[in-house]
JSON list of C-alpha atoms in Angstrom, two decimals:
[
{"chain": "A", "resi": 1, "resn": "UNK", "atom": "CA", "xyz": [0.23, -0.01, -0.45]},
{"chain": "A", "resi": 2, "resn": "UNK", "atom": "CA", "xyz": [1.36, 3.31, -1.13]},
{"chain": "A", "resi": 3, "resn": "UNK", "atom": "CA", "xyz": [2.04, 5.41, 2.59]},
{"chain": "A", "resi": 4, "resn": "UNK", "atom": "CA", "xyz": [0.36, 8.51, 1.79]},
{"chain": "A", "resi": 5, "resn": "UNK", "atom": "CA", "xyz": [-2.93, 6.72, 0.90]},
{"chain": "A", "resi": 6, "resn": "UNK", "atom": "CA", "xyz": [-1.98, 5.40, 4.54]},
{"chain": "A", "resi": 7, "resn": "UNK", "atom": "CA", "xyz": [-0.79, 8.71, 6.07]},
{"chain": "A", "resi": 8, "resn": "UNK", "atom": "CA", "xyz": [-4.14, 10.01, 4.09]},
{"chain": "A", "resi": 9, "resn": "UNK", "atom": "CA", "xyz": [-6.49, 7.53, 6.70]},
{"chain": "A", "resi": 10, "resn": "UNK", "atom": "CA", "xyz": [-8.15, 8.96, 10.26]},
{"chain": "A", "resi": 11, "resn": "UNK", "atom": "CA", "xyz": [-6.15, 7.45, 13.30]},
{"chain": "A", "resi": 12, "resn": "UNK", "atom": "CA", "xyz": [-3.52, 6.49, 11.72]},
{"chain": "A", "resi": 13, "resn": "UNK", "atom": "CA", "xyz": [-0.21, 7.33, 13.23]},
{"chain": "A", "resi": 14, "resn": "UNK", "atom": "CA", "xyz": [2.47, 6.62, 10.18]},
{"chain": "A", "resi": 15, "resn": "UNK", "atom": "CA", "xyz": [6.22, 5.09, 11.62]},
{"chain": "A", "resi": 16, "resn": "UNK", "atom": "CA", "xyz": [8.48, 2.99, 9.61]},
{"chain": "A", "resi": 17, "resn": "UNK", "atom": "CA", "xyz": [10.74, 1.10, 12.13]},
{"chain": "A", "resi": 18, "resn": "UNK", "atom": "CA", "xyz": [12.43, -1.80, 11.16]},
{"chain": "A", "resi": 19, "resn": "UNK", "atom": "CA", "xyz": [12.15, -3.72, 14.15]},
{"chain": "A", "resi": 20, "resn": "UNK", "atom": "CA", "xyz": [12.40, -8.14, 14.72]},
{"chain": "A", "resi": 21, "resn": "UNK", "atom": "CA", "xyz": [8.99, -9.29, 16.34]},
{"chain": "A", "resi": 22, "resn": "UNK", "atom": "CA", "xyz": [12.33, -11.70, 18.46]},
{"chain": "A", "resi": 23, "resn": "UNK", "atom": "CA", "xyz": [14.56, -8.54, 19.46]},
{"chain": "A", "resi": 24, "resn": "UNK", "atom": "CA", "xyz": [14.11, -5.30, 19.93]},
{"chain": "A", "resi": 25, "resn": "UNK", "atom": "CA", "xyz": [13.21, -1.43, 17.60]},
{"chain": "A", "resi": 26, "resn": "UNK", "atom": "CA", "xyz": [16.99, -1.29, 16.10]},
{"chain": "A", "resi": 27, "resn": "UNK", "atom": "CA", "xyz": [16.12, 1.91, 12.70]},
{"chain": "A", "resi": 28, "resn": "UNK", "atom": "CA", "xyz": [13.61, 4.39, 13.54]},
{"chain": "A", "resi": 29, "resn": "UNK", "atom": "CA", "xyz": [12.79, 6.75, 10.77]},
{"chain": "A", "resi": 30, "resn": "UNK", "atom": "CA", "xyz": [14.86, 9.98, 10.97]},
{"chain": "A", "resi": 31, "resn": "UNK", "atom": "CA", "xyz": [12.19, 13.21, 10.61]},
{"chain": "A", "resi": 32, "resn": "UNK", "atom": "CA", "xyz": [13.47, 15.00, 8.15]},
{"chain": "A", "resi": 33, "resn": "UNK", "atom": "CA", "xyz": [15.44, 11.94, 5.62]},
{"chain": "A", "resi": 34, "resn": "UNK", "atom": "CA", "xyz": [16.45, 7.93, 5.82]},
{"chain": "A", "resi": 35, "resn": "UNK", "atom": "CA", "xyz": [16.72, 6.41, 8.74]},
{"chain": "A", "resi": 36, "resn": "UNK", "atom": "CA", "xyz": [18.86, 6.62, 12.20]},
{"chain": "A", "resi": 37, "resn": "UNK", "atom": "CA", "xyz": [20.29, 3.56, 13.20]},
{"chain": "A", "resi": 38, "resn": "UNK", "atom": "CA", "xyz": [19.45, 3.02, 16.89]},
{"chain": "A", "resi": 39, "resn": "UNK", "atom": "CA", "xyz": [22.58, 1.20, 18.91]},
{"chain": "A", "resi": 40, "resn": "UNK", "atom": "CA", "xyz": [25.66, 0.23, 17.92]},
{"chain": "A", "resi": 41, "resn": "UNK", "atom": "CA", "xyz": [26.25, -1.47, 14.54]},
{"chain": "A", "resi": 42, "resn": "UNK", "atom": "CA", "xyz": [29.74, -2.97, 12.61]},
{"chain": "A", "resi": 43, "resn": "UNK", "atom": "CA", "xyz": [28.51, -1.82, 9.79]},
{"chain": "A", "resi": 44, "resn": "UNK", "atom": "CA", "xyz": [29.65, -1.49, 5.84]},
{"chain": "A", "resi": 45, "resn": "UNK", "atom": "CA", "xyz": [32.40, 1.09, 3.70]},
{"chain": "A", "resi": 46, "resn": "UNK", "atom": "CA", "xyz": [29.34, 4.09, 2.88]},
{"chain": "A", "resi": 47, "resn": "UNK", "atom": "CA", "xyz": [27.87, 3.25, -0.44]},
{"chain": "A", "resi": 48, "resn": "UNK", "atom": "CA", "xyz": [28.54, -0.62, -0.13]},
{"chain": "A", "resi": 49, "resn": "UNK", "atom": "CA", "xyz": [24.81, -2.93, 0.13]},
{"chain": "A", "resi": 50, "resn": "UNK", "atom": "CA", "xyz": [25.06, -5.96, 1.86]},
{"chain": "A", "resi": 51, "resn": "UNK", "atom": "CA", "xyz": [22.67, -8.27, 4.15]},
{"chain": "A", "resi": 52, "resn": "UNK", "atom": "CA", "xyz": [20.96, -6.41, 7.50]},
{"chain": "A", "resi": 53, "resn": "UNK", "atom": "CA", "xyz": [21.91, -9.33, 9.71]},
{"chain": "A", "resi": 54, "resn": "UNK", "atom": "CA", "xyz": [21.44, -9.02, 13.58]},
{"chain": "A", "resi": 55, "resn": "UNK", "atom": "CA", "xyz": [23.16, -10.43, 16.73]},
{"chain": "A", "resi": 56, "resn": "UNK", "atom": "CA", "xyz": [21.58, -9.07, 20.60]},
{"chain": "A", "resi": 57, "resn": "UNK", "atom": "CA", "xyz": [22.82, -11.05, 23.06]},
{"chain": "A", "resi": 58, "resn": "UNK", "atom": "CA", "xyz": [19.90, -9.10, 25.74]},
{"chain": "A", "resi": 59, "resn": "UNK", "atom": "CA", "xyz": [18.41, -10.53, 28.69]},
{"chain": "A", "resi": 60, "resn": "UNK", "atom": "CA", "xyz": [15.68, -8.54, 27.76]},
{"chain": "A", "resi": 61, "resn": "UNK", "atom": "CA", "xyz": [14.30, -10.28, 24.38]},
{"chain": "A", "resi": 62, "resn": "UNK", "atom": "CA", "xyz": [16.05, -13.43, 22.67]},
{"chain": "A", "resi": 63, "resn": "UNK", "atom": "CA", "xyz": [19.55, -14.16, 22.16]},
{"chain": "A", "resi": 64, "resn": "UNK", "atom": "CA", "xyz": [19.74, -14.40, 18.82]},
{"chain": "A", "resi": 65, "resn": "UNK", "atom": "CA", "xyz": [23.28, -15.20, 16.60]},
{"chain": "A", "resi": 66, "resn": "UNK", "atom": "CA", "xyz": [23.58, -13.64, 13.07]},
{"chain": "A", "resi": 67, "resn": "UNK", "atom": "CA", "xyz": [20.08, -13.52, 13.00]},
{"chain": "A", "resi": 68, "resn": "UNK", "atom": "CA", "xyz": [19.45, -12.73, 9.06]},
{"chain": "A", "resi": 69, "resn": "UNK", "atom": "CA", "xyz": [16.86, -10.77, 7.96]},
{"chain": "A", "resi": 70, "resn": "UNK", "atom": "CA", "xyz": [16.88, -11.22, 3.97]},
{"chain": "A", "resi": 71, "resn": "UNK", "atom": "CA", "xyz": [16.45, -6.80, 4.53]},
{"chain": "A", "resi": 72, "resn": "UNK", "atom": "CA", "xyz": [19.17, -5.18, 2.02]},
{"chain": "A", "resi": 73, "resn": "UNK", "atom": "CA", "xyz": [20.44, -2.08, 3.48]},
{"chain": "A", "resi": 74, "resn": "UNK", "atom": "CA", "xyz": [22.89, 0.57, 2.13]},
{"chain": "A", "resi": 75, "resn": "UNK", "atom": "CA", "xyz": [24.60, 3.13, 4.71]},
{"chain": "A", "resi": 76, "resn": "UNK", "atom": "CA", "xyz": [24.63, 7.13, 3.66]},
{"chain": "A", "resi": 77, "resn": "UNK", "atom": "CA", "xyz": [27.35, 9.48, 4.12]},
{"chain": "A", "resi": 78, "resn": "UNK", "atom": "CA", "xyz": [26.28, 12.19, 4.86]},
{"chain": "A", "resi": 79, "resn": "UNK", "atom": "CA", "xyz": [24.60, 14.06, 8.03]},
{"chain": "A", "resi": 80, "resn": "UNK", "atom": "CA", "xyz": [21.01, 13.94, 9.09]},
{"chain": "A", "resi": 81, "resn": "UNK", "atom": "CA", "xyz": [19.00, 17.54, 8.96]},
{"chain": "A", "resi": 82, "resn": "UNK", "atom": "CA", "xyz": [16.65, 16.71, 11.38]},
{"chain": "A", "resi": 83, "resn": "UNK", "atom": "CA", "xyz": [19.65, 17.08, 14.44]},
{"chain": "A", "resi": 84, "resn": "UNK", "atom": "CA", "xyz": [18.13, 14.99, 16.79]},
{"chain": "A", "resi": 85, "resn": "UNK", "atom": "CA", "xyz": [19.69, 11.73, 14.66]},
{"chain": "A", "resi": 86, "resn": "UNK", "atom": "CA", "xyz": [23.14, 10.04, 15.21]},
{"chain": "A", "resi": 87, "resn": "UNK", "atom": "CA", "xyz": [26.47, 10.83, 12.62]},
{"chain": "A", "resi": 88, "resn": "UNK", "atom": "CA", "xyz": [24.79, 7.80, 9.57]},
{"chain": "A", "resi": 89, "resn": "UNK", "atom": "CA", "xyz": [21.97, 6.18, 8.33]},
{"chain": "A", "resi": 90, "resn": "UNK", "atom": "CA", "xyz": [20.69, 3.27, 6.57]},
{"chain": "A", "resi": 91, "resn": "UNK", "atom": "CA", "xyz": [18.33, 3.76, 3.55]},
{"chain": "A", "resi": 92, "resn": "UNK", "atom": "CA", "xyz": [17.20, 2.10, 0.64]},
{"chain": "A", "resi": 93, "resn": "UNK", "atom": "CA", "xyz": [16.44, -1.09, 2.60]},
{"chain": "A", "resi": 94, "resn": "UNK", "atom": "CA", "xyz": [14.57, -3.36, -0.31]},
{"chain": "A", "resi": 95, "resn": "UNK", "atom": "CA", "xyz": [12.13, -6.16, 1.02]},
{"chain": "A", "resi": 96, "resn": "UNK", "atom": "CA", "xyz": [12.76, -9.59, -0.69]},
{"chain": "A", "resi": 97, "resn": "UNK", "atom": "CA", "xyz": [9.19, -11.45, -0.90]},
{"chain": "A", "resi": 98, "resn": "UNK", "atom": "CA", "xyz": [9.32, -15.09, -1.91]}
]
């Protein structure tokens, strides 16, 4: 469904986050553009695409070692314009349906 259609519906709050049911929220959509990473990550160099893989050892959620999300992402090496974001953000998340 188109984002503009969803935003136009009454009583709906559009919030674009990347996370999985078994783990905490990982990435939040930035107000200006793109998304901001919420936690410290080992990341590829800017512009290089790769699969978003998660390892979490937190006590509050299920322990996951190299949980493959099947999301392809790429780091954008520029500051976010909203000011409240971290210094780098993840962009170009491509969803694949099998």
